mmCIF file of C-alpha atoms in Angstrom:
data_model
loop_
_atom_site.group_PDB
_atom_site.id
_atom_site.type_symbol
_atom_site.label_atom_id
_atom_site.label_comp_id
_atom_site.label_asym_id
_atom_site.label_seq_id
_atom_site.Cartn_x
_atom_site.Cartn_y
_atom_site.Cartn_z
ATOM 1 C CA UNK A 1 2.919 -17.749 7.113
ATOM 2 C CA UNK A 2 1.715 -16.308 10.406
ATOM 3 C CA UNK A 3 3.437 -14.106 12.945
ATOM 4 C CA UNK A 4 2.259 -12.532 16.172
ATOM 5 C CA UNK A 5 3.339 -9.272 17.738
ATOM 6 C CA UNK A 6 1.741 -7.193 20.485
ATOM 7 C CA UNK A 7 -1.544 -9.084 20.297
ATOM 8 C CA UNK A 8 -1.750 -8.774 16.509
ATOM 9 C CA UNK A 9 -1.665 -11.760 14.170
ATOM 10 C CA UNK A 10 -0.344 -11.103 10.666
ATOM 11 C CA UNK A 11 -0.962 -13.834 8.119
ATOM 12 C CA UNK A 12 -0.160 -14.290 4.467
ATOM 13 C CA UNK A 13 1.712 -16.504 2.065
ATOM 14 C CA UNK A 14 5.226 -16.772 0.687
ATOM 15 C CA UNK A 15 6.160 -17.427 -2.926
ATOM 16 C CA UNK A 16 9.582 -18.860 -3.685
ATOM 17 C CA UNK A 17 10.785 -18.688 -7.320
ATOM 18 C CA UNK A 18 12.104 -21.810 -9.033
ATOM 19 C CA UNK A 19 15.724 -20.655 -8.913
ATOM 20 C CA UNK A 20 17.700 -18.611 -6.376
ATOM 21 C CA UNK A 21 15.815 -15.325 -5.824
ATOM 22 C CA UNK A 22 17.436 -12.059 -6.817
ATOM 23 C CA UNK A 23 15.572 -9.984 -4.220
ATOM 24 C CA UNK A 24 12.539 -10.042 -1.935
ATOM 25 C CA UNK A 25 9.271 -8.142 -2.122
ATOM 26 C CA UNK A 26 6.858 -7.733 0.789
ATOM 27 C CA UNK A 27 3.412 -7.101 -0.702
ATOM 28 C CA UNK A 28 0.739 -5.155 1.169
ATOM 29 C CA UNK A 29 -2.859 -5.091 -0.190
ATOM 30 C CA UNK A 30 -5.526 -2.448 -0.584
ATOM 31 C CA UNK A 31 -8.297 -1.937 1.958
ATOM 32 C CA UNK A 32 -10.627 -4.900 2.126
ATOM 33 C CA UNK A 33 -8.555 -7.029 -0.270
ATOM 34 C CA UNK A 34 -7.059 -10.327 0.973
ATOM 35 C CA UNK A 35 -3.462 -11.172 0.139
ATOM 36 C CA UNK A 36 -4.694 -14.233 -1.740
ATOM 37 C CA UNK A 37 -6.185 -11.931 -4.394
ATOM 38 C CA UNK A 38 -2.633 -11.206 -5.588
ATOM 39 C CA UNK A 39 -1.623 -14.864 -5.998
ATOM 40 C CA UNK A 40 -1.340 -14.710 -9.797
ATOM 41 C CA UNK A 41 0.606 -11.444 -9.582
ATOM 42 C CA UNK A 42 2.972 -13.035 -7.065
ATOM 43 C CA UNK A 43 3.537 -15.947 -9.434
ATOM 44 C CA UNK A 44 4.405 -13.394 -12.114
ATOM 45 C CA UNK A 45 6.925 -11.786 -9.791
ATOM 46 C CA UNK A 46 8.326 -15.241 -9.057
ATOM 47 C CA UNK A 47 8.774 -15.896 -12.770
ATOM 48 C CA UNK A 48 11.034 -12.855 -12.779
ATOM 49 C CA UNK A 49 13.191 -14.267 -9.993
ATOM 50 C CA UNK A 50 11.666 -12.396 -7.060
ATOM 51 C CA UNK A 51 10.717 -13.968 -3.733
ATOM 52 C CA UNK A 52 7.449 -12.606 -2.355
ATOM 53 C CA UNK A 53 5.809 -12.414 1.043
ATOM 54 C CA UNK A 54 2.199 -11.229 0.657
ATOM 55 C CA UNK A 55 0.669 -10.106 3.959
ATOM 56 C CA UNK A 56 -2.970 -9.572 4.907
ATOM 57 C CA UNK A 57 -3.468 -6.154 6.460
ATOM 58 C CA UNK A 58 -4.378 -6.145 10.130
ATOM 59 C CA UNK A 59 -7.958 -7.371 10.523
ATOM 60 C CA UNK A 60 -8.216 -8.524 6.887
ATOM 61 C CA UNK A 61 -8.080 -12.019 5.438
ATOM 62 C CA UNK A 62 -6.439 -14.305 7.976
ATOM 63 C CA UNK A 63 -4.843 -11.467 9.966
ATOM 64 C CA UNK A 64 -6.444 -10.459 13.225
ATOM 65 C CA UNK A 65 -8.037 -9.438 15.388
ATOM 66 C CA UNK A 66 -10.939 -8.096 13.291
ATOM 67 C CA UNK A 67 -11.717 -4.411 13.627
ATOM 68 C CA UNK A 68 -14.458 -3.549 16.104
ATOM 69 C CA UNK A 69 -15.648 -0.879 18.499
ATOM 70 C CA UNK A 70 -12.708 -1.444 20.846
ATOM 71 C CA UNK A 71 -10.089 -1.387 18.060
ATOM 72 C CA UNK A 72 -7.588 1.437 18.230
ATOM 73 C CA UNK A 73 -5.135 1.428 15.363
ATOM 74 C CA UNK A 74 -4.400 3.663 12.418
ATOM 75 C CA UNK A 75 -1.732 4.556 9.885
ATOM 76 C CA UNK A 76 1.010 5.025 12.472
ATOM 77 C CA UNK A 77 0.441 1.644 14.093
ATOM 78 C CA UNK A 78 0.665 -0.100 10.739
ATOM 79 C CA UNK A 79 3.754 1.835 9.612
ATOM 80 C CA UNK A 80 5.627 1.518 12.903
ATOM 81 C CA UNK A 81 4.585 -2.022 13.956
ATOM 82 C CA UNK A 82 3.031 -4.210 11.269
ATOM 83 C CA UNK A 83 5.271 -3.219 8.361
ATOM 84 C CA UNK A 84 8.527 -3.745 10.343
ATOM 85 C CA UNK A 85 7.255 -7.117 11.594
ATOM 86 C CA UNK A 86 6.453 -8.271 8.056
ATOM 87 C CA UNK A 87 9.776 -7.045 6.643
ATOM 88 C CA UNK A 88 11.646 -8.838 9.431
ATOM 89 C CA UNK A 89 9.684 -12.027 8.682
ATOM 90 C CA UNK A 90 10.671 -11.772 5.011
ATOM 91 C CA UNK A 91 14.327 -11.467 5.955
ATOM 92 C CA UNK A 92 14.076 -14.546 8.164
ATOM 93 C CA UNK A 93 12.350 -16.473 5.384
ATOM 94 C CA UNK A 94 14.500 -15.489 2.405
ATOM 95 C CA UNK A 95 17.820 -14.457 3.914
ATOM 96 C CA UNK A 96 20.188 -11.612 3.148
ATOM 97 C CA UNK A 97 18.650 -10.248 -0.048
ATOM 98 C CA UNK A 98 17.592 -6.720 -0.947
ATOM 99 C CA UNK A 99 14.076 -6.227 0.450
ATOM 100 C CA UNK A 100 11.524 -3.849 -1.056
ATOM 101 C CA UNK A 101 7.935 -3.233 -0.102
ATOM 102 C CA UNK A 102 5.222 -3.238 -2.755
ATOM 103 C CA UNK A 103 1.958 -1.594 -1.835
ATOM 104 C CA UNK A 104 -1.398 -1.373 -3.566
ATOM 105 C CA UNK A 105 -3.591 1.617 -2.686
ATOM 106 C CA UNK A 106 -3.391 2.227 1.091
ATOM 107 C CA UNK A 107 -0.679 -0.446 1.171
ATOM 108 C CA UNK A 108 1.432 1.904 -0.916
ATOM 109 C CA UNK A 109 0.687 4.940 1.242
ATOM 110 C CA UNK A 110 1.793 3.158 4.397
ATOM 111 C CA UNK A 111 4.792 1.606 2.649
ATOM 112 C CA UNK A 112 6.044 5.146 2.013
ATOM 113 C CA UNK A 113 5.427 6.099 5.650
ATOM 114 C CA UNK A 114 7.346 3.027 6.791
ATOM 115 C CA UNK A 115 10.254 3.876 4.456
ATOM 116 C CA UNK A 116 10.368 7.391 5.907
ATOM 117 C CA UNK A 117 10.287 6.025 9.457
ATOM 118 C CA UNK A 118 12.816 3.200 9.017
ATOM 119 C CA UNK A 119 14.748 3.809 5.765
ATOM 120 C CA UNK A 120 17.492 1.377 6.724
ATOM 121 C CA UNK A 121 15.113 -1.607 6.680
ATOM 122 C CA UNK A 122 14.101 -1.505 2.996
ATOM 123 C CA UNK A 123 15.995 -1.036 -0.255
ATOM 124 C CA UNK A 124 13.082 0.565 -2.093
ATOM 125 C CA UNK A 125 9.312 0.995 -2.393
ATOM 126 C CA UNK A 126 7.079 -0.013 -5.298
ATOM 127 C CA UNK A 127 3.678 1.653 -5.566
ATOM 128 C CA UNK A 128 1.122 -0.043 -7.826
ATOM 129 C CA UNK A 129 -2.228 1.728 -8.239
ATOM 130 C CA UNK A 130 -1.391 3.680 -5.084
ATOM 131 C CA UNK A 131 -2.240 7.359 -4.911
ATOM 132 C CA UNK A 132 -3.048 9.955 -2.313
ATOM 133 C CA UNK A 133 -6.706 10.442 -1.438
ATOM 134 C CA UNK A 134 -6.034 14.167 -1.146
ATOM 135 C CA UNK A 135 -9.033 15.559 -3.030
ATOM 136 C CA UNK A 136 -6.781 18.084 -4.759
ATOM 137 C CA UNK A 137 -5.217 15.231 -6.698
ATOM 138 C CA UNK A 138 -8.469 14.583 -8.583
ATOM 139 C CA UNK A 139 -10.037 16.513 -11.422
ATOM 140 C CA UNK A 140 -13.469 17.932 -12.088
ATOM 141 C CA UNK A 141 -16.415 16.563 -10.177
ATOM 142 C CA UNK A 142 -14.270 13.719 -8.814
ATOM 143 C CA UNK A 143 -12.533 16.220 -6.540
ATOM 144 C CA UNK A 144 -15.714 17.026 -4.620
ATOM 145 C CA UNK A 145 -16.842 13.395 -4.681
ATOM 146 C CA UNK A 146 -13.579 12.226 -3.101
ATOM 147 C CA UNK A 147 -13.683 14.930 -0.437
ATOM 148 C CA UNK A 148 -17.304 14.180 0.452
ATOM 149 C CA UNK A 149 -16.833 10.421 0.304
ATOM 150 C CA UNK A 150 -13.783 10.256 2.559
ATOM 151 C CA UNK A 151 -15.388 12.503 5.173
ATOM 152 C CA UNK A 152 -18.666 10.579 5.157
ATOM 153 C CA UNK A 153 -16.803 7.297 5.666
ATOM 154 C CA UNK A 154 -14.886 8.752 8.622
ATOM 155 C CA UNK A 155 -18.055 10.185 10.173
ATOM 156 C CA UNK A 156 -19.914 6.894 9.797
ATOM 157 C CA UNK A 157 -16.973 4.959 11.253
ATOM 158 C CA UNK A 158 -16.913 7.272 14.276
ATOM 159 C CA UNK A 159 -20.645 6.765 14.865
ATOM 160 C CA UNK A 160 -20.506 2.968 14.504
ATOM 161 C CA UNK A 161 -17.181 2.629 16.294
ATOM 162 C CA UNK A 162 -15.646 0.925 13.240
ATOM 163 C CA UNK A 163 -16.138 0.996 9.470
ATOM 164 C CA UNK A 164 -18.487 -1.840 8.335
ATOM 165 C CA UNK A 165 -17.237 -1.822 4.778
ATOM 166 C CA UNK A 166 -17.808 -5.560 4.470
ATOM 167 C CA UNK A 167 -21.531 -4.762 4.627
ATOM 168 C CA UNK A 168 -21.490 -1.514 2.660
ATOM 169 C CA UNK A 169 -19.356 -2.702 -0.219
ATOM 170 C CA UNK A 170 -16.265 -0.550 0.236
ATOM 171 C CA UNK A 171 -12.976 -1.100 2.012
ATOM 172 C CA UNK A 172 -13.820 -4.057 4.210
ATOM 173 C CA UNK A 173 -14.222 -3.969 7.989
ATOM 174 C CA UNK A 174 -11.782 -1.356 9.324
ATOM 175 C CA UNK A 175 -10.754 0.503 12.448
ATOM 176 C CA UNK A 176 -12.453 3.874 12.895
ATOM 177 C CA UNK A 177 -9.082 5.448 13.643
ATOM 178 C CA UNK A 178 -7.643 4.115 10.395
ATOM 179 C CA UNK A 179 -10.518 5.587 8.398
ATOM 180 C CA UNK A 180 -10.204 8.928 10.181
ATOM 181 C CA UNK A 181 -6.496 9.001 9.292
ATOM 182 C CA UNK A 182 -7.451 8.213 5.687
ATOM 183 C CA UNK A 183 -10.103 10.935 5.648
ATOM 184 C CA UNK A 184 -7.703 13.470 7.166
ATOM 185 C CA UNK A 185 -5.367 12.876 4.241
ATOM 186 C CA UNK A 186 -8.311 13.365 1.875
ATOM 187 C CA UNK A 187 -9.277 16.635 3.553
ATOM 188 C CA UNK A 188 -5.907 18.243 4.325
ATOM 189 C CA UNK A 189 -3.495 16.494 1.987
ATOM 190 C CA UNK A 190 -1.202 15.785 4.935
ATOM 191 C CA UNK A 191 -0.108 12.568 6.620
ATOM 192 C CA UNK A 192 -0.877 13.358 10.258
ATOM 193 C CA UNK A 193 -2.079 10.038 11.736
ATOM 194 C CA UNK A 194 -3.526 9.851 15.225
ATOM 195 C CA UNK A 195 -1.077 8.836 17.929
ATOM 196 C CA UNK A 196 2.029 9.478 15.839
ATOM 197 C CA UNK A 197 5.053 10.664 17.787
ATOM 198 C CA UNK A 198 6.850 11.777 14.609
ATOM 199 C CA UNK A 199 6.187 14.323 11.873
ATOM 200 C CA UNK A 200 5.651 12.182 8.788
ATOM 201 C CA UNK A 201 5.595 15.148 6.436
ATOM 202 C CA UNK A 202 9.134 16.059 7.505
ATOM 203 C CA UNK A 203 10.312 12.436 7.375
ATOM 204 C CA UNK A 204 8.877 11.895 3.891
ATOM 205 C CA UNK A 205 10.755 14.934 2.613
ATOM 206 C CA UNK A 206 14.003 13.187 3.619
ATOM 207 C CA UNK A 207 13.348 9.907 1.786
ATOM 208 C CA UNK A 208 16.075 9.167 -0.765
ATOM 209 C CA UNK A 209 15.220 5.516 -1.501
ATOM 210 C CA UNK A 210 14.358 4.220 -4.975
ATOM 211 C CA UNK A 211 10.608 4.462 -5.568
ATOM 212 C CA UNK A 212 8.617 2.976 -8.434
ATOM 213 C CA UNK A 213 5.193 4.580 -8.918
ATOM 214 C CA UNK A 214 3.027 2.733 -11.414
ATOM 215 C CA UNK A 215 -0.442 3.991 -12.299
ATOM 216 C CA UNK A 216 -2.810 1.905 -14.424
ATOM 217 C CA UNK A 217 -5.202 2.833 -17.192
ATOM 218 C CA UNK A 218 -8.830 3.195 -16.129
ATOM 219 C CA UNK A 219 -8.124 3.569 -12.393
ATOM 220 C CA UNK A 220 -10.603 6.127 -11.036
ATOM 221 C CA UNK A 221 -9.567 5.597 -7.397
ATOM 222 C CA UNK A 222 -5.866 6.250 -8.036
ATOM 223 C CA UNK A 223 -5.645 8.153 -11.336
ATOM 224 C CA UNK A 224 -2.232 9.431 -12.502
ATOM 225 C CA UNK A 225 -2.837 12.817 -10.863
ATOM 226 C CA UNK A 226 -3.456 11.158 -7.462
ATOM 227 C CA UNK A 227 -0.371 8.960 -7.866
ATOM 228 C CA UNK A 228 1.665 12.071 -8.677
ATOM 229 C CA UNK A 229 0.225 13.736 -5.570
ATOM 230 C CA UNK A 230 1.517 10.883 -3.420
ATOM 231 C CA UNK A 231 4.948 10.976 -5.079
ATOM 232 C CA UNK A 232 5.231 14.695 -4.321
ATOM 233 C CA UNK A 233 5.382 13.786 -0.642
ATOM 234 C CA UNK A 234 8.891 12.360 -1.169
ATOM 235 C CA UNK A 235 10.620 14.871 -3.478
ATOM 236 C CA UNK A 236 14.080 13.486 -2.683
ATOM 237 C CA UNK A 237 13.251 9.898 -3.615
ATOM 238 C CA UNK A 238 14.860 8.345 -6.688
ATOM 239 C CA UNK A 239 11.544 8.170 -8.462
ATOM 240 C CA UNK A 240 10.762 6.068 -11.512
ATOM 241 C CA UNK A 241 7.280 6.997 -12.711
ATOM 242 C CA UNK A 242 5.393 4.725 -15.077
ATOM 243 C CA UNK A 243 1.879 4.194 -16.428
ATOM 244 C CA UNK A 244 0.509 0.871 -17.631
ATOM 245 C CA UNK A 245 -2.065 0.606 -20.395
ATOM 246 C CA UNK A 246 -2.880 -2.866 -21.786
ATOM 247 C CA UNK A 247 -1.565 -3.223 -25.342
ATOM 248 C CA UNK A 248 -4.805 -4.894 -26.386
ATOM 249 C CA UNK A 249 -6.871 -1.931 -25.190
ATOM 250 C CA UNK A 250 -8.736 -3.960 -22.573
ATOM 251 C CA UNK A 251 -10.309 -2.196 -19.599
ATOM 252 C CA UNK A 252 -8.643 -2.029 -16.222
ATOM 253 C CA UNK A 253 -9.515 -0.405 -12.911
ATOM 254 C CA UNK A 254 -8.149 -0.074 -9.389
ATOM 255 C CA UNK A 255 -8.346 -3.826 -8.819
ATOM 256 C CA UNK A 256 -8.404 -5.584 -12.197
ATOM 257 C CA UNK A 257 -4.819 -4.623 -13.011
ATOM 258 C CA UNK A 258 -3.862 -7.965 -11.470
ATOM 259 C CA UNK A 259 -5.176 -9.605 -14.648
ATOM 260 C CA UNK A 260 -2.083 -8.151 -16.296
ATOM 261 C CA UNK A 261 0.133 -9.164 -13.399
ATOM 262 C CA UNK A 262 2.851 -10.718 -15.563
ATOM 263 C CA UNK A 263 3.374 -7.516 -17.561
ATOM 264 C CA UNK A 264 3.348 -5.351 -14.450
ATOM 265 C CA UNK A 265 5.661 -7.804 -12.667
ATOM 266 C CA UNK A 266 8.121 -7.341 -15.532
ATOM 267 C CA UNK A 267 8.152 -3.578 -14.883
ATOM 268 C CA UNK A 268 8.740 -4.165 -11.179
ATOM 269 C CA UNK A 269 11.623 -6.529 -11.936
ATOM 270 C CA UNK A 270 13.176 -4.062 -14.407
ATOM 271 C CA UNK A 271 13.015 -1.301 -11.787
ATOM 272 C CA UNK A 272 14.589 -3.504 -9.132
ATOM 273 C CA UNK A 273 17.381 -4.589 -11.470
ATOM 274 C CA UNK A 274 18.135 -1.007 -12.486
ATOM 275 C CA UNK A 275 17.550 0.979 -9.300
ATOM 276 C CA UNK A 276 17.779 -1.475 -6.403
ATOM 277 C CA UNK A 277 19.965 -4.504 -7.098
ATOM 278 C CA UNK A 278 22.717 -3.222 -9.385
ATOM 279 C CA UNK A 279 23.564 -0.019 -7.490
#
């Protein structure tokens, strides 16, 4: 799958279940993670009767153009342009089915912003290992580490003109504006992206859509407290809060939860059946 809009190329892949799909999910990855990483998870969703469109974030995987010193996009551009384009592509591909977004990490943050900006376009939002980077949502020494880390990334991105995470081992190659938006959330706890012509904090407070927020055991980047912090942004949402711990006691983290994709897919399907499809 590939679609172009305003000079941006969004790429990804579609997964069609064996039988008629019950609903559609548009999956958005974490920073620096290609959509292909979630292939097994998407198959798990398909086994539960869900059609999936997994989309590489702008500048990641097969989406382009790559971030560089002349790149100027941040949270607002993704929420107001890329997310609507991907949701529209899913509707064209799978027809008149309920459509939900499913976001991992920053993909979840922006999925909530998109739902606040265009609530009529999605039937719900699933957040998997997606928390706020507001440092107040972390405990102990992690609080200071998150605050310092987010601000250092933003400062470095401003100096270089982009964030070279593909070389430094964190977050992939990203727009400096995007990382400054991310760091602003870490510092202030508020969604106030550069270039936004709307007040996202006010819009989020008006969200009434179904929201699934699933934290995973062992996730230090989006612990339960950080996931709760993100959920607090949408107090009017019909929230279903869950935490996944492997029954065999195996170790997970912010990325390895996909190894238990079938079990987590079952929770997503149960939420959609209860809160999205049947109502």
